[in-house]
Short mmCIF file of C-alpha atoms and ligand atoms in Angstrom, two decimals:
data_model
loop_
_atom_site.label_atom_id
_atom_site.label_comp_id
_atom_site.label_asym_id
_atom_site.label_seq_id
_atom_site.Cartn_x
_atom_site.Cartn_y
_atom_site.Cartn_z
CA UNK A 1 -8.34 17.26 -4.68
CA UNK A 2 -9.38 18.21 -1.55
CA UNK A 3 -8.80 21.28 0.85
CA UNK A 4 -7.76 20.10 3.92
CA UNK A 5 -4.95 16.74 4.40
CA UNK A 6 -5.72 13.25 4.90
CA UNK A 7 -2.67 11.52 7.65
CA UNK A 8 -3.19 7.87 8.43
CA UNK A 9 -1.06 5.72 10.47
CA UNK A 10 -0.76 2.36 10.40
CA UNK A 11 1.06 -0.72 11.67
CA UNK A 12 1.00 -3.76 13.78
CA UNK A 13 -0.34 -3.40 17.14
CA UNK A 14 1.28 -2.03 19.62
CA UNK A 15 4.12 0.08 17.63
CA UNK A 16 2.62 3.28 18.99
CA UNK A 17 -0.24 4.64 16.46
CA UNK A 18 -2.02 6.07 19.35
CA UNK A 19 0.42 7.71 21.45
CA UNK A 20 1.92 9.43 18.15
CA UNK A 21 -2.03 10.41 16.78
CA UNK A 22 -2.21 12.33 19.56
CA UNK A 23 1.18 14.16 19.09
CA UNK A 24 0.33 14.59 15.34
CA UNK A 25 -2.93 16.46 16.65
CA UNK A 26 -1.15 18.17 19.10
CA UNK A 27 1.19 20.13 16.59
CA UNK A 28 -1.07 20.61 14.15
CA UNK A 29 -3.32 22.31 16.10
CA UNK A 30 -0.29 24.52 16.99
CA UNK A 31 0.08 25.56 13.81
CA UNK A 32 -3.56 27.10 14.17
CA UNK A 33 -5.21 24.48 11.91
CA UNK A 34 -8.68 22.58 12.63
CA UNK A 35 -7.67 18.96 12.98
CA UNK A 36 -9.98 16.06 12.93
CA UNK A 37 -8.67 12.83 14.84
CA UNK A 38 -10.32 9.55 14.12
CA UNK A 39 -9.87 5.98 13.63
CA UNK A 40 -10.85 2.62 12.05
CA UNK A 41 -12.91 0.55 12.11
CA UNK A 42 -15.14 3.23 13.85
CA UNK A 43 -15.31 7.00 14.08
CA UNK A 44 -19.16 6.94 13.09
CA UNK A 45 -22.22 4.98 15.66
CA UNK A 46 -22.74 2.57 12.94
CA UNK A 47 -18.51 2.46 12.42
CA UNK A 48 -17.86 2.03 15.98
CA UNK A 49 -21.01 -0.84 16.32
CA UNK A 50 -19.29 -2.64 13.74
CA UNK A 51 -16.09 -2.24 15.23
CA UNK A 52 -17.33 -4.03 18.71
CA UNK A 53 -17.99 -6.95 16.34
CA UNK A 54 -14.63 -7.10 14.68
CA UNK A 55 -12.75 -7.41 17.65
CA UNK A 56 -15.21 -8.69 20.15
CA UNK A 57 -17.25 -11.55 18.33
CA UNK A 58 -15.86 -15.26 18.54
CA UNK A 59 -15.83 -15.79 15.05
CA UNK A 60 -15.54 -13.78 11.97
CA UNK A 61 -14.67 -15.09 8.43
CA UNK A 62 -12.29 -13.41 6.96
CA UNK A 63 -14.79 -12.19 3.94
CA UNK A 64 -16.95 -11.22 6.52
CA UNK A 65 -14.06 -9.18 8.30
CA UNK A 66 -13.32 -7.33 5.04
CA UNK A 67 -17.11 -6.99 4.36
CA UNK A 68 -17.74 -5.31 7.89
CA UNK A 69 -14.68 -3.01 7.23
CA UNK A 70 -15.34 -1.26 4.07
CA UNK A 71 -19.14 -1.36 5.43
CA UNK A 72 -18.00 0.80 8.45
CA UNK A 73 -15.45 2.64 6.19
CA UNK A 74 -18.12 4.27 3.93
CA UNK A 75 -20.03 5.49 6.98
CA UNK A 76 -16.79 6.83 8.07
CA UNK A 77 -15.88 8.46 4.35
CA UNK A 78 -19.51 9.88 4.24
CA UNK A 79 -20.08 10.93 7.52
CA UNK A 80 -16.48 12.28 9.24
CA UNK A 81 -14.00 12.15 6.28
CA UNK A 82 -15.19 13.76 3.62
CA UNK A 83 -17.18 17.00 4.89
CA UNK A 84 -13.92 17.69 6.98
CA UNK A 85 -11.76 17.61 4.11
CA UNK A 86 -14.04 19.67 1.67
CA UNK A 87 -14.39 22.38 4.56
CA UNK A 88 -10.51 22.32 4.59
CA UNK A 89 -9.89 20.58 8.07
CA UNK A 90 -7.11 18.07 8.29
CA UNK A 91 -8.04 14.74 9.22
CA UNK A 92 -5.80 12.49 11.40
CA UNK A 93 -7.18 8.46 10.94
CA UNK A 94 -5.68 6.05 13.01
CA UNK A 95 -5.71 2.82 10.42
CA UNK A 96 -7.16 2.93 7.17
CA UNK A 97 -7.49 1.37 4.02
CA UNK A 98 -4.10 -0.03 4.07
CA UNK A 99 -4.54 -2.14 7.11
CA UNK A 100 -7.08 -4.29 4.60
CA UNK A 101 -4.30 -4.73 2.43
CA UNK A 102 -2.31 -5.76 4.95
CA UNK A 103 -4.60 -7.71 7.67
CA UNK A 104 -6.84 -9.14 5.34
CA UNK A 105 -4.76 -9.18 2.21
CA UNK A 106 -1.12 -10.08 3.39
CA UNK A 107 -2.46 -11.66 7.06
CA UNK A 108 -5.71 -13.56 5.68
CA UNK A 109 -4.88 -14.27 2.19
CA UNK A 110 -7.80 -12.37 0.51
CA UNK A 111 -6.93 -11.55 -3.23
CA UNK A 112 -6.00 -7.94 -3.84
CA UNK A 113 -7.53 -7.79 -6.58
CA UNK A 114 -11.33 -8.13 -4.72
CA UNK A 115 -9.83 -4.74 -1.84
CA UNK A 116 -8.96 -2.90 -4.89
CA UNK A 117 -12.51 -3.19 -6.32
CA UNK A 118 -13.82 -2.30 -2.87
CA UNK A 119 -11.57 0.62 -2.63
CA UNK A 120 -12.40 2.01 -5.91
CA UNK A 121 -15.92 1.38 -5.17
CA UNK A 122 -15.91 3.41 -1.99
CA UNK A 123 -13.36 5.56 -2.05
CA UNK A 124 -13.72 6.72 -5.65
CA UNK A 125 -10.21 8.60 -5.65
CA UNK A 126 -9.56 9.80 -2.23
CA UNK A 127 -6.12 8.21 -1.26
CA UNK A 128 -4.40 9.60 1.67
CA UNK A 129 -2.34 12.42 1.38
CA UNK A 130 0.25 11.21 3.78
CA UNK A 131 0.31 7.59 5.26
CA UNK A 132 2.84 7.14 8.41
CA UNK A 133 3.61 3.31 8.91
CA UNK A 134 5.50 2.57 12.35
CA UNK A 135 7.38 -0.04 11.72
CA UNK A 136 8.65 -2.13 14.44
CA UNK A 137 9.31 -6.15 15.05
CA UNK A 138 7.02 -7.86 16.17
CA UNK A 139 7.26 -9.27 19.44
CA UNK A 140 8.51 -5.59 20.07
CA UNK A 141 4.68 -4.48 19.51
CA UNK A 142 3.25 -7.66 20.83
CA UNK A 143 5.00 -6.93 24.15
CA UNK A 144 3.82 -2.94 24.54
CA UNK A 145 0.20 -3.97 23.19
CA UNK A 146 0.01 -7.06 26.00
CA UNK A 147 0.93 -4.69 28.59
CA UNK A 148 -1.42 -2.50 28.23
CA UNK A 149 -4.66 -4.32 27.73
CA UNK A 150 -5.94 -7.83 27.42
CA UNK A 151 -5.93 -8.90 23.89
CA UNK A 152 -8.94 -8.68 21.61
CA UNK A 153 -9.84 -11.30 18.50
CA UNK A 154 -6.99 -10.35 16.28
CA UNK A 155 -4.52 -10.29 18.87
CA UNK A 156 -4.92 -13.57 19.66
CA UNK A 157 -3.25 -14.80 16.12
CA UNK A 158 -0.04 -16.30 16.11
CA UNK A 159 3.54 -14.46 15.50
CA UNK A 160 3.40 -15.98 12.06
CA UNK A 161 -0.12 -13.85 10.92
CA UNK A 162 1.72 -10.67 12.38
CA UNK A 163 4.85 -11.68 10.22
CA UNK A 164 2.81 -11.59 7.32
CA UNK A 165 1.01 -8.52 8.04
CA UNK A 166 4.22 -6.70 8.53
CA UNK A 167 5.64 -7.77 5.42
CA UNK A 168 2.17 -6.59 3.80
CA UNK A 169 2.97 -3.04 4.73
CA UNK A 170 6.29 -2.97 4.30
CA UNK A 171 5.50 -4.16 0.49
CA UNK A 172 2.69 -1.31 0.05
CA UNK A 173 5.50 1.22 1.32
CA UNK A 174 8.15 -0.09 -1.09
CA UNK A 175 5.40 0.27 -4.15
CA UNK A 176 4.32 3.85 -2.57
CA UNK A 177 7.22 5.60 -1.13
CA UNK A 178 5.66 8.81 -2.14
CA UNK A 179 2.65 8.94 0.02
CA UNK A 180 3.58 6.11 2.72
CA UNK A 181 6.75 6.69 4.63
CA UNK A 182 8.31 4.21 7.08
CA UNK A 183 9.37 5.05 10.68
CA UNK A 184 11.64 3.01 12.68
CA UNK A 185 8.94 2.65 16.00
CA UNK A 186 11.16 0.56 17.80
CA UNK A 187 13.47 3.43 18.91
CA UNK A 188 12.67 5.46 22.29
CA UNK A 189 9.37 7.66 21.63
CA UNK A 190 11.32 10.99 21.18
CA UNK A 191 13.22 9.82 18.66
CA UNK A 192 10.27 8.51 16.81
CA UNK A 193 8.48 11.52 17.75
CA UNK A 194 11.11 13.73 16.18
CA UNK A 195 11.33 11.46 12.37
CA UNK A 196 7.42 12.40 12.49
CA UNK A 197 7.42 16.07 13.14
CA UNK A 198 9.90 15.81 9.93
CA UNK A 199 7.53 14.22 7.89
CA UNK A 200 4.93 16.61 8.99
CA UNK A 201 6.77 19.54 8.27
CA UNK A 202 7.63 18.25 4.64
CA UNK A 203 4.05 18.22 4.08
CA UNK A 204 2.91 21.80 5.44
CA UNK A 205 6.01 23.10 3.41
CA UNK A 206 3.65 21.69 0.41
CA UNK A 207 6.59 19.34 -0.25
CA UNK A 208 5.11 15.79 0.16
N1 Z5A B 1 -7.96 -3.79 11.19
C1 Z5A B 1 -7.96 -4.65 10.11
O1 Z5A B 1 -7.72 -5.85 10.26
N2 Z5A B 1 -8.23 -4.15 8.87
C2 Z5A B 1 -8.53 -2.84 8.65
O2 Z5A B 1 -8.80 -2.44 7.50
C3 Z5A B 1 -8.53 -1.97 9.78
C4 Z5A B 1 -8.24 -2.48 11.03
C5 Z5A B 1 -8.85 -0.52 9.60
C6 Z5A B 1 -7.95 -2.58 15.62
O3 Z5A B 1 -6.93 -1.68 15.46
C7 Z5A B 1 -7.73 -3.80 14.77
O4 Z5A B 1 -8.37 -3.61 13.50
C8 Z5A B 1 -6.28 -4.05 14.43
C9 Z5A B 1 -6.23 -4.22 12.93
C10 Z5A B 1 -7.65 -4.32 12.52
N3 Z5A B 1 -5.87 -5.28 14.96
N4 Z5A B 1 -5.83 -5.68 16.05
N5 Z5A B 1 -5.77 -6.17 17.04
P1 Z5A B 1 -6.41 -0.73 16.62
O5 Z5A B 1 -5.58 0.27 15.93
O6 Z5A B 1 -7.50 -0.21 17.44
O7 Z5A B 1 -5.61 -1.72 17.60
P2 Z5A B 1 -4.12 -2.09 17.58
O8 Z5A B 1 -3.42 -2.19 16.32
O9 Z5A B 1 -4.15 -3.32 18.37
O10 Z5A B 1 -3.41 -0.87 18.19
P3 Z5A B 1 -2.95 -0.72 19.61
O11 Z5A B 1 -2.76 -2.01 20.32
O12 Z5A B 1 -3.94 0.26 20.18
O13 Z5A B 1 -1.51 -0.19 19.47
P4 Z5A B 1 -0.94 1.24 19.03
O14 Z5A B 1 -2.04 2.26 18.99
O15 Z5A B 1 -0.15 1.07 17.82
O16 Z5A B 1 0.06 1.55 20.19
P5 Z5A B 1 -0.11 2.54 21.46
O17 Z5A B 1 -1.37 2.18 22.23
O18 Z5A B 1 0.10 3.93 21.07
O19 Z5A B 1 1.17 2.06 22.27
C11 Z5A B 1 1.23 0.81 22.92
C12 Z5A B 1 2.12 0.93 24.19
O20 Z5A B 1 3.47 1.16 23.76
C13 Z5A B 1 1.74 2.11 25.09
O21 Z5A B 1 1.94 1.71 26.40
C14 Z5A B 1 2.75 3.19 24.70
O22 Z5A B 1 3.02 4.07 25.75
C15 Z5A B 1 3.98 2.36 24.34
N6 Z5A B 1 4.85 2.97 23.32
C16 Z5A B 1 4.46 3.61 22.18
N7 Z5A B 1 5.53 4.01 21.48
C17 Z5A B 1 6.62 3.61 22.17
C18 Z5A B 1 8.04 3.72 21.95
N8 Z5A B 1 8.55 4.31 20.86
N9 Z5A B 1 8.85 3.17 22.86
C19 Z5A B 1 8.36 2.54 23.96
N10 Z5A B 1 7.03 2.41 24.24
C20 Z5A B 1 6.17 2.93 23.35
#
């Protein structure tokens, strides 16, 4: 137990993490409370060096991938993460542990079993307190990521990895329903928008 909150949000690309980590920040703060925003792989030198790698270097094994993320993520944990919680600030993390699950789990075939022993190794118990997956099809995310920006390594995969990576996190939401909750990104923004000011106000009410 911690002090302060722990929000990720994950998905595929383009279903809007961004644009909504910055509304999430935006009404915490509101509310008066010191908000940390972050993301992964990065949010540290050493995170954000790795990062460059992940998405920038021709070829990376997908052991390698999951080596370099949980290398990054205990920077991240040590560094950003953890002192924010224990001094009560709320931390916002754009992707987190369950995009391993997911990308390199569900998308690259690793074994669970060898992300669980990585988790438990580096996380000890720290588990989000509140996980927000946009959820949206996806050539829908595709599209909005392609428009924006030339694509990086991962984005080069085919539809059929991002199938499988969507049906990764829609499988950890179905065995967590608790902590991760599902939100239907492919609606307009203020629509989305409005299912996650819900979800935040459940948990400042202390009832998520
Ligand atoms: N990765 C991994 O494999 N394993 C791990 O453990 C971790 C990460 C932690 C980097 O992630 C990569 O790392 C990622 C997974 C891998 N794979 N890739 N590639 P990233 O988060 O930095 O990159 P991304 O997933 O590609 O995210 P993104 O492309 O930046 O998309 P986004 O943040 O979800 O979307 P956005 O930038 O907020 O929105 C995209 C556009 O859509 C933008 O023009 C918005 O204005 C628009 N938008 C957003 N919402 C809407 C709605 N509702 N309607 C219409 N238009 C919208």
């Amino acid at each position: 137990m911690t002090p302060g909150k722990f929000i990720t949000l994950e998905g595929g690309e383009g279903v809007g993490k961004t644009t909504n980590l910055d509304f999430i920040v935006s009404r915490l703060r509101d509310r008066g409370l010191e908000v940390v925003a972050t993301r992964e792989p990065g949010g540290t030198v050493f995170g954000e060096a790795v990062r460059e790698i992940f998405l920038h270097h021709a070829e990376v094994r997908p052991e390698a991938e999951l080596l370099l993320l949980f290398a990054a993520r205990v920077h991240h944990l040590r560094e950003v993460v953890e002192p924010a919680l224990q001094r009560g600030a709320w931390v916002v993390c754009d992707r987190f542990t369950d995009a391993s699950y997911a990308y390199q789990g569900a998308g690259r075939g690793i074994d669970r079993s060898v992300i669980d022993f990585l988790r438990d190794w580096i996380q000890a118990g720290l588990r989000p307190d509140l996980t927000l997956l946009l959820d949206a099809p996806v050539d829908t995310g595709l599209t909005r990521a392609r428009q924006r920006s030339g694509p990086d390594r991962l984005e080069r995969e085919d539809i059929a990895f991002f199938a499988r990576v969507r049906e990764g996190y829609l499988a950890l939401a179905q065995a967590e329903p608790g902590r991760i909750r599902v939100i239907d990104a492919a609606r307009p923004l203020a629509v989305v928008q409005a299912a996650i000011a819900s979800q935040l106000d459940l948990l400042l009410s202390g009832r998520v």
